Short mmCIF file of C-alpha atoms in Angstrom, two decimals:
data_model
loop_
_atom_site.label_atom_id
_atom_site.label_comp_id
_atom_site.label_asym_id
_atom_site.label_seq_id
_atom_site.Cartn_x
_atom_site.Cartn_y
_atom_site.Cartn_z
CA MET A 225 85.53 106.89 95.51
CA LEU A 226 89.14 106.91 95.45
CA TYR A 227 89.40 110.38 95.02
CA ILE A 228 86.85 111.20 97.64
CA ASP A 229 88.48 109.24 99.90
CA GLN A 230 91.33 111.47 100.34
CA PHE A 231 89.26 114.23 101.73
CA VAL A 232 86.92 112.28 103.87
CA TYR A 233 89.30 111.24 106.26
CA THR A 234 90.64 114.52 106.77
CA ASN A 235 87.27 116.51 106.70
CA LYS A 236 86.81 118.48 109.87
CA MET A 237 83.48 116.95 110.43
CA ARG A 238 84.99 113.55 110.80
CA PHE A 239 84.74 113.07 114.49
CA PHE A 240 81.00 114.04 114.79
CA HIS A 241 79.69 110.58 115.58
CA PRO A 242 78.73 108.86 112.19
CA GLY A 243 75.26 107.68 113.11
CA GLU A 244 74.64 111.56 113.40
CA LYS A 245 75.54 112.16 110.04
CA LEU A 246 74.10 109.55 108.74
CA PHE A 247 70.32 110.22 110.05
CA PHE A 248 71.08 113.91 109.68
CA SER A 249 71.47 113.26 105.80
CA LEU A 250 68.82 110.51 105.38
CA ILE A 251 66.00 112.58 107.26
CA THR A 252 66.80 115.47 105.09
CA MET A 253 66.82 113.47 101.73
CA ILE A 254 63.36 111.89 102.89
CA ILE A 255 62.07 115.62 103.48
CA CYS A 256 63.53 116.67 100.25
CA LEU A 257 61.62 113.59 98.71
CA LEU A 258 58.19 113.96 100.56
CA ILE A 259 57.72 117.86 100.38
CA ASN A 260 57.41 119.24 96.92
CA ASN A 261 58.72 122.59 97.61
CA PRO A 262 61.51 124.25 95.19
CA PHE A 263 62.39 127.02 97.95
CA MET A 264 63.08 124.39 100.53
CA HIS A 265 64.91 122.19 97.85
CA LEU A 266 67.02 125.06 97.17
CA THR A 267 67.84 125.94 100.65
CA VAL A 268 68.79 122.21 101.31
CA ILE A 269 71.42 122.16 98.20
CA GLY A 270 72.62 125.24 100.01
CA VAL A 271 73.04 124.18 103.61
CA MET A 272 74.47 120.70 102.29
CA ILE A 273 77.19 122.77 100.37
CA GLY A 274 77.42 125.30 102.92
CA LEU A 275 78.26 122.41 105.68
CA LEU A 276 80.63 120.64 103.31
CA VAL A 277 82.50 123.73 102.43
CA GLY A 278 82.15 125.57 105.44
CA LYS A 279 82.43 123.13 107.97
CA ALA A 280 83.83 120.20 106.79
CA ARG A 281 86.30 122.27 104.96
CA ILE A 282 86.21 120.07 101.68
CA PRO A 283 87.51 122.47 98.83
CA GLY A 284 85.12 123.72 96.57
CA TYR A 285 86.40 122.90 93.50
CA VAL A 286 86.55 119.18 94.62
CA LEU A 287 82.76 119.38 95.39
CA GLY A 288 82.44 121.23 92.39
CA LYS A 289 83.74 118.29 90.22
CA ILE A 290 81.93 115.73 92.03
CA LEU A 291 78.64 117.77 91.92
CA LEU A 292 79.30 117.75 88.12
CA VAL A 293 78.63 114.30 87.75
CA PRO A 294 75.15 113.79 88.84
CA LEU A 295 74.34 117.43 87.18
CA VAL A 296 75.00 116.28 83.65
CA PHE A 297 72.85 113.31 84.38
CA LEU A 298 70.07 115.31 85.73
CA LEU A 299 70.07 117.79 83.16
CA LEU A 300 69.72 115.32 80.39
CA GLY A 301 66.71 113.76 82.23
CA VAL A 302 64.82 116.81 82.85
CA ILE A 303 65.15 118.26 79.22
CA THR A 304 62.76 115.14 78.00
CA VAL A 305 60.56 116.48 80.67
CA ALA A 306 60.91 120.14 79.65
CA LEU A 307 59.89 119.06 76.08
CA SER A 308 56.78 118.37 74.50
CA TRP A 309 55.04 118.47 71.14
CA ASN A 310 51.84 119.43 69.63
CA ASN A 311 50.40 120.37 66.01
CA ASP A 312 49.83 124.04 66.11
CA GLY A 313 52.89 125.66 68.48
CA ILE A 314 50.30 127.36 70.54
CA GLY A 315 51.06 127.98 73.99
CA MET A 316 54.96 127.25 73.75
CA LEU A 317 57.51 129.63 74.78
CA ALA A 318 59.56 128.48 71.72
CA SER A 319 59.12 125.64 69.26
CA VAL A 320 60.99 124.14 66.17
CA ARG A 321 58.49 122.74 63.57
CA ILE A 322 59.32 119.54 62.50
CA GLY A 323 57.18 118.21 59.78
CA ASP A 324 53.09 118.81 60.83
CA TYR A 325 54.35 118.95 64.31
CA PHE A 326 56.01 121.49 66.73
CA LEU A 327 58.75 120.17 69.29
CA GLY A 328 59.11 123.02 72.01
CA THR A 329 58.41 123.85 75.52
CA THR A 330 55.74 125.21 77.50
CA LYS A 331 55.64 127.20 80.64
CA GLU A 332 54.30 124.15 82.58
CA GLY A 333 57.11 121.87 80.98
CA LEU A 334 59.97 124.31 82.01
CA MET A 335 58.27 124.71 85.67
CA SER A 336 57.95 120.72 86.37
CA ALA A 337 61.38 120.10 84.84
CA GLY A 338 63.04 123.01 87.21
CA ARG A 339 61.00 121.39 90.31
CA ILE A 340 62.08 117.86 89.26
CA PHE A 341 65.71 119.18 88.95
CA LEU A 342 65.90 120.75 92.08
CA ARG A 343 64.08 117.83 94.25
CA ALA A 344 66.47 115.44 92.86
CA LEU A 345 69.84 117.55 93.00
CA SER A 346 69.04 118.38 96.70
CA SER A 347 68.67 114.53 97.50
CA VAL A 348 71.66 113.87 95.59
CA THR A 349 73.47 116.71 97.84
CA CYS A 350 72.24 114.85 100.83
CA LEU A 351 74.02 111.84 99.74
CA ILE A 352 77.40 113.89 98.64
CA PHE A 353 77.29 115.41 102.33
CA LEU A 354 77.19 111.72 103.63
CA ALA A 355 79.80 110.36 101.43
CA PHE A 356 82.14 113.32 102.00
CA THR A 357 81.73 113.28 105.78
CA VAL A 358 81.52 109.51 106.76
CA PRO A 359 84.69 107.60 105.97
CA MET A 360 83.73 104.03 105.03
CA ILE A 361 85.02 102.60 108.18
CA ASP A 362 82.86 104.96 110.29
CA MET A 363 79.85 103.72 107.92
CA ILE A 364 80.35 99.87 108.90
CA TYR A 365 80.39 101.08 112.61
CA VAL A 366 77.13 102.43 112.32
CA LEU A 367 75.77 99.55 110.13
CA LYS A 368 77.24 97.24 112.86
CA LEU A 369 75.11 99.48 115.45
CA LEU A 370 71.88 98.90 113.52
CA LYS A 371 72.48 95.31 113.68
CA VAL A 372 73.53 94.40 110.22
CA PRO A 373 74.30 90.85 109.92
CA SER A 374 78.05 90.30 110.44
CA LEU A 375 78.37 88.24 107.23
CA ILE A 376 77.89 91.72 105.25
CA ILE A 377 80.00 93.86 107.98
CA GLU A 378 83.12 91.21 107.28
CA MET A 379 82.62 91.70 103.47
CA MET A 380 82.35 95.29 103.32
CA LEU A 381 85.45 95.71 105.89
CA LEU A 382 87.41 92.90 103.74
CA ILE A 383 86.32 94.67 100.25
CA TYR A 384 86.88 98.08 101.20
CA ARG A 385 90.34 97.83 102.50
CA PHE A 386 91.40 95.47 99.58
CA ILE A 387 90.11 97.55 96.91
CA PHE A 388 92.93 99.79 97.79
CA VAL A 389 95.41 96.85 97.69
CA PHE A 390 94.22 95.98 94.22
CA VAL A 391 94.03 99.12 92.75
CA GLU A 392 97.53 99.48 93.74
CA THR A 393 98.60 95.96 92.27
CA ALA A 394 97.02 96.91 89.07
CA PHE A 395 98.51 100.22 88.89
CA HIS A 396 101.92 98.61 89.46
CA ILE A 397 101.36 95.98 86.79
CA TYR A 398 100.05 98.92 84.25
CA THR A 399 103.17 101.19 84.94
CA ALA A 400 105.65 97.74 84.65
CA GLN A 401 103.65 97.51 81.14
CA SER A 402 103.92 100.84 79.53
CA SER A 403 107.45 101.30 80.55
CA ARG A 404 108.03 98.33 78.26
CA TRP A 405 105.95 99.83 75.68
CA GLY A 406 102.66 97.70 76.71
CA TYR A 407 100.29 100.07 75.58
CA SER A 408 101.81 101.42 72.26
CA GLY A 409 99.04 100.85 70.18
CA PHE A 410 95.36 99.44 70.07
CA LYS A 411 96.17 95.99 69.45
CA ARG A 412 99.15 96.08 72.07
CA SER A 413 97.05 97.67 74.39
CA VAL A 414 94.18 95.21 74.16
CA TYR A 415 96.54 92.52 74.66
CA SER A 416 98.49 94.20 77.29
CA PHE A 417 95.19 94.91 79.44
CA GLY A 418 94.35 90.95 78.86
CA MET A 419 97.73 90.33 80.52
CA LEU A 420 97.00 92.64 83.32
CA PHE A 421 93.57 91.24 84.41
CA ALA A 422 94.50 87.45 84.28
CA ASN A 423 97.65 88.43 86.29
CA LEU A 424 95.71 90.27 88.77
CA TRP A 425 93.51 87.53 89.51
CA GLY A 426 96.47 85.19 90.28
CA LYS A 427 97.90 87.52 92.61
CA VAL A 428 94.27 87.93 94.07
CA TYR A 429 94.58 84.30 94.84
CA PHE A 430 97.90 84.59 96.83
CA LYS A 431 97.27 87.43 98.43
CA THR A 432 93.72 85.73 99.81
CA ARG A 433 96.02 82.57 100.93
CA PHE A 434 98.68 84.68 102.53
CA LEU A 435 95.57 86.83 104.14
CA MET A 436 94.45 83.53 105.45
CA GLU A 437 97.81 82.47 106.90
CA SER A 438 98.16 86.10 108.59
CA LEU A 439 94.44 85.92 110.08
CA LEU A 440 95.03 82.37 111.52
CA SER A 441 98.23 83.09 112.91
CA ARG A 442 96.31 86.15 115.01
CA GLY A 443 93.67 83.46 116.48
CA TYR A 444 91.07 83.81 113.59
CA GLU A 445 88.16 81.17 114.07
CA GLY A 446 85.84 82.10 111.16
CA GLU A 447 84.57 85.32 112.50
CA ILE A 448 86.60 88.71 112.06
CA ARG A 449 85.64 90.07 115.44
CA VAL A 450 87.37 93.79 116.05
CA LEU A 451 86.38 96.57 118.17
CA TYR A 452 85.67 99.78 116.53
CA ALA A 453 87.12 103.31 117.99
CA THR A 454 83.72 104.52 119.79
CA PRO A 455 82.77 108.07 118.83
CA LYS A 456 80.46 109.80 121.17
CA PHE A 457 76.96 111.10 120.35
CA SER A 458 77.27 114.78 121.06
CA GLY A 459 74.00 117.00 122.34
CA LYS A 460 74.93 120.09 120.52
CA ASN A 461 75.54 118.53 116.96
CA ILE A 462 72.29 116.50 117.29
CA PHE A 463 70.52 119.85 118.32
CA PHE A 464 72.31 121.57 115.36
CA PHE A 465 71.08 118.79 113.04
CA VAL A 466 67.58 118.84 114.29
CA THR A 467 67.35 122.71 113.80
CA ILE A 468 68.64 122.23 110.18
CA ASP A 469 65.79 120.28 109.49
CA LEU A 470 62.85 121.71 111.27
CA ALA A 471 64.08 124.76 109.45
CA LEU A 472 63.69 123.29 106.37
CA ILE A 473 60.03 122.15 107.27
CA VAL A 474 59.29 125.46 108.46
CA ILE A 475 60.08 127.02 105.10
CA ALA A 476 58.40 124.41 103.34
CA LEU A 477 55.43 125.62 105.23
CA ALA A 478 55.82 129.41 105.07
CA LEU A 479 56.70 129.59 101.41
CA PRO A 480 53.91 127.45 99.82
CA VAL A 481 53.89 126.89 96.34
CA TYR A 482 52.05 128.54 94.25
CA MET B 106 119.88 74.65 132.46
CA THR B 107 118.82 76.43 129.53
CA GLU B 108 115.22 76.77 129.07
CA TYR B 109 113.88 76.45 125.22
CA ILE B 110 110.80 78.05 124.38
CA LEU B 111 110.19 76.54 120.87
CA GLU B 112 111.75 73.26 119.71
CA ALA B 113 111.53 71.54 116.49
CA TYR B 114 112.47 68.13 115.30
CA ASN B 115 112.75 66.09 112.26
CA LEU B 116 110.41 68.83 110.73
CA GLU B 117 109.56 67.95 107.04
CA PHE B 118 106.87 69.78 104.94
CA SER B 119 105.61 70.06 101.66
CA TYR B 120 103.37 72.46 100.11
CA LEU B 121 100.39 71.05 98.18
CA ASP B 122 102.19 71.76 94.77
CA GLY B 123 105.03 69.25 95.97
CA THR B 124 107.73 71.84 96.98
CA LYS B 125 109.18 70.29 99.67
CA ALA B 126 109.99 73.51 101.92
CA LEU B 127 111.30 71.56 105.18
CA LYS B 128 113.62 68.32 104.80
CA GLY B 129 113.97 67.27 108.56
CA LEU B 130 114.66 70.69 110.27
CA ASN B 131 115.97 70.60 113.76
CA ILE B 132 115.77 73.73 116.01
CA ARG B 133 115.85 75.03 119.61
CA ILE B 134 114.88 78.42 120.30
CA GLU B 135 116.28 79.58 123.70
CA LYS B 136 113.99 81.80 125.84
CA GLY B 137 114.60 85.46 126.16
CA LYS B 138 116.97 85.56 123.35
CA LYS B 139 117.61 87.44 120.30
CA ILE B 140 117.88 85.16 117.61
CA ALA B 141 118.10 85.69 113.76
CA LEU B 142 117.31 83.32 110.81
CA VAL B 143 119.57 83.76 108.03
CA GLY B 144 119.41 82.09 104.49
CA ASN B 145 118.33 82.22 100.94
CA ASN B 146 115.32 82.91 99.22
CA GLY B 147 113.21 79.72 99.46
CA ALA B 148 115.25 78.15 102.14
CA GLY B 149 112.36 77.63 104.14
CA LYS B 150 112.16 80.42 106.97
CA THR B 151 109.02 81.62 106.44
CA THR B 152 107.49 78.07 106.07
CA LEU B 153 109.11 77.21 109.59
CA PHE B 154 107.86 80.45 111.38
CA LEU B 155 104.18 79.13 110.05
CA HIS B 156 104.85 76.07 111.92
CA PHE B 157 105.58 77.66 114.97
CA ASN B 158 102.14 78.72 115.55
CA GLY B 159 100.42 76.29 114.24
CA VAL B 160 99.45 77.61 110.68
CA HIS B 161 100.93 74.96 109.07
CA ARG B 162 101.29 71.40 110.17
CA PRO B 163 104.48 69.38 109.66
CA ASN B 164 103.97 66.05 107.21
CA LYS B 165 106.64 64.47 109.87
CA GLY B 166 108.35 65.44 113.28
CA GLU B 167 106.96 67.50 115.93
CA ILE B 168 107.05 71.09 117.66
CA ARG B 169 107.24 71.70 121.01
CA PHE B 170 106.05 74.79 122.86
CA LYS B 171 107.82 75.28 126.25
CA GLY B 172 108.71 71.57 126.40
CA GLU B 173 104.81 70.59 125.31
CA VAL B 174 104.30 68.79 121.96
CA ILE B 175 101.95 70.49 119.99
CA ASN B 176 98.88 68.35 119.50
CA TYR B 177 96.51 71.25 117.26
CA TYR B 178 93.74 70.66 119.50
CA ARG B 179 91.87 73.83 119.70
CA LYS B 180 92.24 74.86 123.01
CA GLN B 181 96.18 74.58 122.55
CA MET B 182 96.17 76.15 119.40
CA LYS B 183 94.52 79.41 120.87
CA GLU B 184 97.23 79.42 123.60
CA LEU B 185 99.94 78.73 121.21
CA ARG B 186 98.81 81.72 118.66
CA LYS B 187 98.40 84.14 121.28
CA SER B 188 102.14 83.27 122.62
CA VAL B 189 103.68 82.95 119.58
CA GLY B 190 103.11 86.16 116.90
CA ILE B 191 104.12 86.63 113.70
CA VAL B 192 104.53 89.65 111.96
CA PHE B 193 104.42 88.76 108.00
CA GLN B 194 106.85 90.67 105.49
CA ASP B 195 104.28 92.28 103.38
CA PRO B 196 102.23 94.32 105.87
CA ASP B 197 99.50 94.52 102.88
CA ASN B 198 98.81 91.03 103.73
CA GLN B 199 98.55 91.25 107.09
CA LEU B 200 96.15 94.33 107.54
CA PHE B 201 92.83 93.25 106.74
CA SER B 202 90.98 96.33 107.99
CA ALA B 203 91.24 99.98 106.49
CA SER B 204 91.34 100.98 110.07
CA VAL B 205 94.18 100.93 112.17
CA TYR B 206 92.50 100.72 115.42
CA GLN B 207 90.44 97.75 114.26
CA ASP B 208 93.22 96.05 112.80
CA VAL B 209 94.92 95.90 116.07
CA SER B 210 92.07 94.83 117.93
CA PHE B 211 91.51 91.68 116.16
CA GLY B 212 93.93 89.63 117.92
CA PRO B 213 93.39 90.42 121.26
CA VAL B 214 89.68 90.35 120.93
CA ASN B 215 90.18 86.73 119.42
CA MET B 216 91.85 85.97 122.41
CA GLY B 217 88.37 86.60 124.37
CA TRP B 218 89.67 89.21 126.71
CA PRO B 219 86.77 91.80 127.79
CA GLU B 220 86.50 94.89 125.81
CA LYS B 221 88.03 97.22 128.70
CA VAL B 222 91.28 95.03 128.70
CA VAL B 223 91.28 94.91 124.83
CA ARG B 224 90.95 98.61 124.66
CA GLU B 225 94.10 99.30 127.17
CA LYS B 226 96.44 96.67 125.17
CA ILE B 227 95.56 98.38 121.83
CA GLU B 228 96.65 101.78 123.29
CA GLN B 229 99.59 100.41 124.59
CA ALA B 230 100.55 98.51 121.38
CA LEU B 231 100.00 101.33 119.64
CA ARG B 232 101.85 103.75 122.12
CA LYS B 233 104.95 101.38 121.88
CA THR B 234 105.19 101.30 118.18
CA ASN B 235 104.67 105.05 117.76
CA THR B 236 101.38 104.36 115.71
CA TRP B 237 99.19 106.02 118.38
CA SER B 238 99.03 109.36 116.52
CA ILE B 239 97.80 107.66 113.39
CA LYS B 240 95.04 105.44 114.67
CA ASP B 241 92.37 107.56 112.79
CA LYS B 242 93.99 107.24 109.28
CA PRO B 243 92.91 104.63 106.93
CA THR B 244 95.62 101.86 106.19
CA HIS B 245 95.64 102.59 102.66
CA PHE B 246 96.86 106.31 103.17
CA LEU B 247 100.00 105.08 105.39
CA SER B 248 103.65 104.65 104.41
CA HIS B 249 105.17 101.06 104.13
CA GLY B 250 107.30 101.59 107.19
CA GLN B 251 104.24 103.10 108.91
CA LYS B 252 102.18 99.86 107.88
CA LYS B 253 104.75 97.71 109.19
CA ARG B 254 104.57 99.83 112.59
CA VAL B 255 101.03 98.81 112.69
CA ALA B 256 101.27 95.03 111.89
CA ILE B 257 103.68 94.89 114.92
CA ALA B 258 101.19 96.72 117.14
CA GLY B 259 98.60 94.28 116.14
CA ILE B 260 101.03 91.23 116.93
CA LEU B 261 102.21 93.09 120.12
CA ALA B 262 98.33 93.77 121.33
CA MET B 263 98.14 90.28 121.95
CA GLU B 264 101.04 90.34 124.57
CA PRO B 265 103.24 87.31 122.94
CA GLU B 266 105.83 85.74 124.64
CA VAL B 267 107.72 84.79 121.39
CA ILE B 268 107.54 87.68 118.66
CA ILE B 269 108.90 86.33 114.95
CA LEU B 270 109.19 89.02 112.53
CA ASP B 271 109.92 88.05 108.82
CA GLU B 272 112.31 90.39 107.41
CA PRO B 273 111.32 93.44 109.31
CA THR B 274 113.74 95.97 107.70
CA ALA B 275 113.00 94.88 104.27
CA GLY B 276 111.89 98.28 102.09
CA LEU B 277 112.28 100.76 105.17
CA ASP B 278 114.78 103.57 105.29
CA PRO B 279 117.96 103.71 107.16
CA ILE B 280 116.47 105.77 109.91
CA GLY B 281 113.24 103.66 109.58
CA THR B 282 115.63 100.22 110.05
CA ALA B 283 117.62 101.58 112.90
CA GLN B 284 114.20 102.68 114.85
CA MET B 285 112.91 99.02 114.01
CA MET B 286 116.16 97.45 115.54
CA THR B 287 115.93 99.79 118.67
CA LEU B 288 111.97 98.81 118.73
CA LEU B 289 113.01 95.00 118.74
CA ASP B 290 115.44 95.41 121.52
CA GLU B 291 113.10 96.83 123.58
CA PHE B 292 110.63 93.84 123.23
CA ASN B 293 113.36 91.75 124.18
CA GLN B 294 114.21 93.66 127.31
CA ASN B 295 110.47 93.21 128.41
CA GLY B 296 111.22 89.55 128.24
CA ALA B 297 110.08 88.67 124.91
CA THR B 298 111.92 86.43 122.92
CA VAL B 299 112.43 88.01 119.33
CA ILE B 300 113.28 85.79 116.12
CA LEU B 301 113.65 87.54 112.99
CA SER B 302 114.72 86.50 109.53
CA SER B 303 116.80 89.07 107.66
CA HIS B 304 118.50 89.47 104.31
CA ASP B 305 120.64 92.14 106.03
CA LEU B 306 123.68 90.44 107.61
CA ASP B 307 125.23 93.60 108.91
CA GLN B 308 122.07 93.99 111.22
CA VAL B 309 122.23 90.63 112.09
CA TYR B 310 125.54 90.50 113.06
CA ALA B 311 124.93 93.77 115.05
CA TRP B 312 121.99 92.77 116.69
CA ALA B 313 121.80 88.83 117.41
CA ASP B 314 122.36 86.52 120.25
CA ILE B 315 122.02 83.70 118.24
CA VAL B 316 122.25 83.16 114.56
CA PHE B 317 120.91 80.08 112.79
CA VAL B 318 121.65 79.25 108.83
CA ILE B 319 118.85 77.77 107.03
CA ASN B 320 119.55 76.04 103.74
CA ARG B 321 117.25 73.96 101.73
CA GLY B 322 115.13 73.29 104.23
CA LYS B 323 117.28 72.47 106.84
CA ILE B 324 119.19 73.98 109.84
CA ILE B 325 122.71 73.90 108.87
CA ALA B 326 124.68 75.77 111.40
CA GLU B 327 123.78 77.43 114.89
CA GLY B 328 125.82 79.66 116.75
CA SER B 329 127.25 83.25 118.06
CA PRO B 330 127.08 85.84 115.20
CA GLU B 331 131.15 85.83 115.55
CA GLU B 332 131.21 81.81 115.09
CA ILE B 333 128.87 81.69 112.48
CA PHE B 334 129.82 84.58 110.35
CA ARG B 335 133.72 83.33 110.65
CA ASN B 336 132.71 79.96 109.30
CA GLU B 337 133.66 79.99 105.78
CA GLU B 338 132.39 76.82 104.51
CA ILE B 339 128.97 77.79 106.16
CA MET B 340 128.79 81.34 104.66
CA GLN B 341 129.61 79.55 101.10
CA GLN B 342 127.34 76.71 101.52
CA ALA B 343 124.48 79.34 102.18
CA ASN B 344 125.63 81.81 99.98
CA LEU B 345 126.00 84.46 102.56
CA ILE B 346 128.60 87.28 102.80
CA LYS B 347 130.42 88.11 105.83
CA PRO B 348 129.41 91.37 107.69
CA TRP B 349 131.70 94.17 106.65
CA ALA B 350 132.31 95.34 110.45
CA LEU B 351 133.95 91.77 111.01
CA ASP B 352 135.41 91.28 107.75
CA ILE B 353 137.78 94.40 108.14
CA PHE B 354 138.09 93.63 112.07
CA ASP B 355 139.43 90.15 111.13
CA TYR B 356 141.37 91.88 108.13
CA LEU B 357 142.76 94.60 110.63
CA THR B 358 143.97 91.87 113.25
CA ALA B 359 145.53 89.68 110.77
CA LYS B 360 147.50 92.82 109.52
CA GLY B 361 148.39 93.41 113.32
CA ILE B 362 146.98 97.06 112.84
CA ILE B 363 144.54 95.80 115.92
CA LYS B 364 145.88 94.11 118.70
CA ARG B 365 143.29 90.78 119.87
CA THR B 366 141.94 91.92 122.93
CA GLY B 367 139.33 89.27 123.00
CA ILE B 368 136.76 92.18 121.96
CA THR B 369 134.74 91.82 118.65
CA PRO B 370 133.19 94.72 117.67
CA ARG B 371 129.75 94.31 116.31
CA ASN B 372 129.21 97.73 114.36
CA ARG B 373 130.65 100.72 113.10
CA ARG B 374 130.86 102.63 116.48
CA GLU B 375 132.54 99.77 118.03
CA LEU B 376 135.18 99.14 115.45
CA LYS B 377 136.08 102.82 115.30
CA ILE B 378 136.58 102.82 119.27
CA LEU B 379 138.94 100.01 118.62
CA LEU B 380 140.90 101.90 115.88
CA ASP B 381 141.13 105.00 118.21
#
């Protein structure tokens, strides 16, 4: 998340209304989940990667790295779908004999593994599109528009901000420790990490107190009320996104699965 | 008659752990002046500041704002917190939102102003502190100096009459420090009373109208920068060092190299002019 964050705020689709991007991503994902058509799934993967690299200008290698994570999971998952076993090896494209049984893969097995893989990957690319184009700040704004309770909004606001403060604090402690040979061996590492963790909580406590003081001095009365920079809906963008989704449905209808 | 905007009498305050931070402190802040509070770490500067807008409540003594005793009722508290703004030393403790714009909006929204007014104040504050161009950046990608300016914008947007800054130049580079001091001068010229605490005594000497020395929870001296920094007894008691411009000037006049003219140089440039 910290890694993605550097690119989210500079992506070229940043100033699209976050609601447009959220709904585009969610609706496309729903289409992927409802319609089981590998051609369409491939198109979705292509469109999302195309949008991210071509329009949002996310560097290809960054996207590749991020995509690698779900890819590994997906591959491990579908392998179990592709494999099957029987006791004569008939109908298998390839098989290994284990005792009286044959472990192998059939044409149908491969096909359904491929379909599941594409379906899952296309849904994941929809989410990655969202993660790369909508910064958390804008996401919170959309949730507020959708009338999510203010308690949750406030928590998200504070957590998101302080993740960075704490990661930075932890990193400073780590640097200070390792510069004094705190991670020189396994035993020392365990000890130092324990110290880091314990001290981090102490710091959290003081941070909370200071934060409370500074909030109070700015008129805090129990509710964090803020104004959001208001993005505007653009007819052009909505048209663009709707066209893509309609095209996907057309593809799904025009190229039926045989 | 001098008009005092903030006054504190016989202020005593202990933290929950028993640390006595203020021990019968008296101070009067003149309206519209540039005021510096100097003293060691742990002398009670921050604690005093937190009393000025009602975040801390004294165990003993009273605080007056525009002559009126603070009674800690809600309505008055709101007015006080609007009128007296504190910029904290560590901007990471003050900026609670990842969005610059949201953070700056917090104060004015709390004041209950209509949205249109709030948006105007935000824009003005961001432009004054030169942070309008970074309003869409997340706070965690800003430099320390930028965070500090955003923290100031957050206070400025509430249009306080008194702006208190806890070590505004700590951790800034020389250019950043110079810009900060210019910014504070601007606030003052626009009518605000500016109070700051600092360990940079050269800076304080060059900038302040009135200097207060705080030591072990008490104000031990008050006066013009020349008066205070020439008072060796006070300087020793509070562990302060005489600003170099004043020190060199006094040395040169004692040696007869510069004639006494009644003008005391406040900074490098003024001292050089006297030497030419």
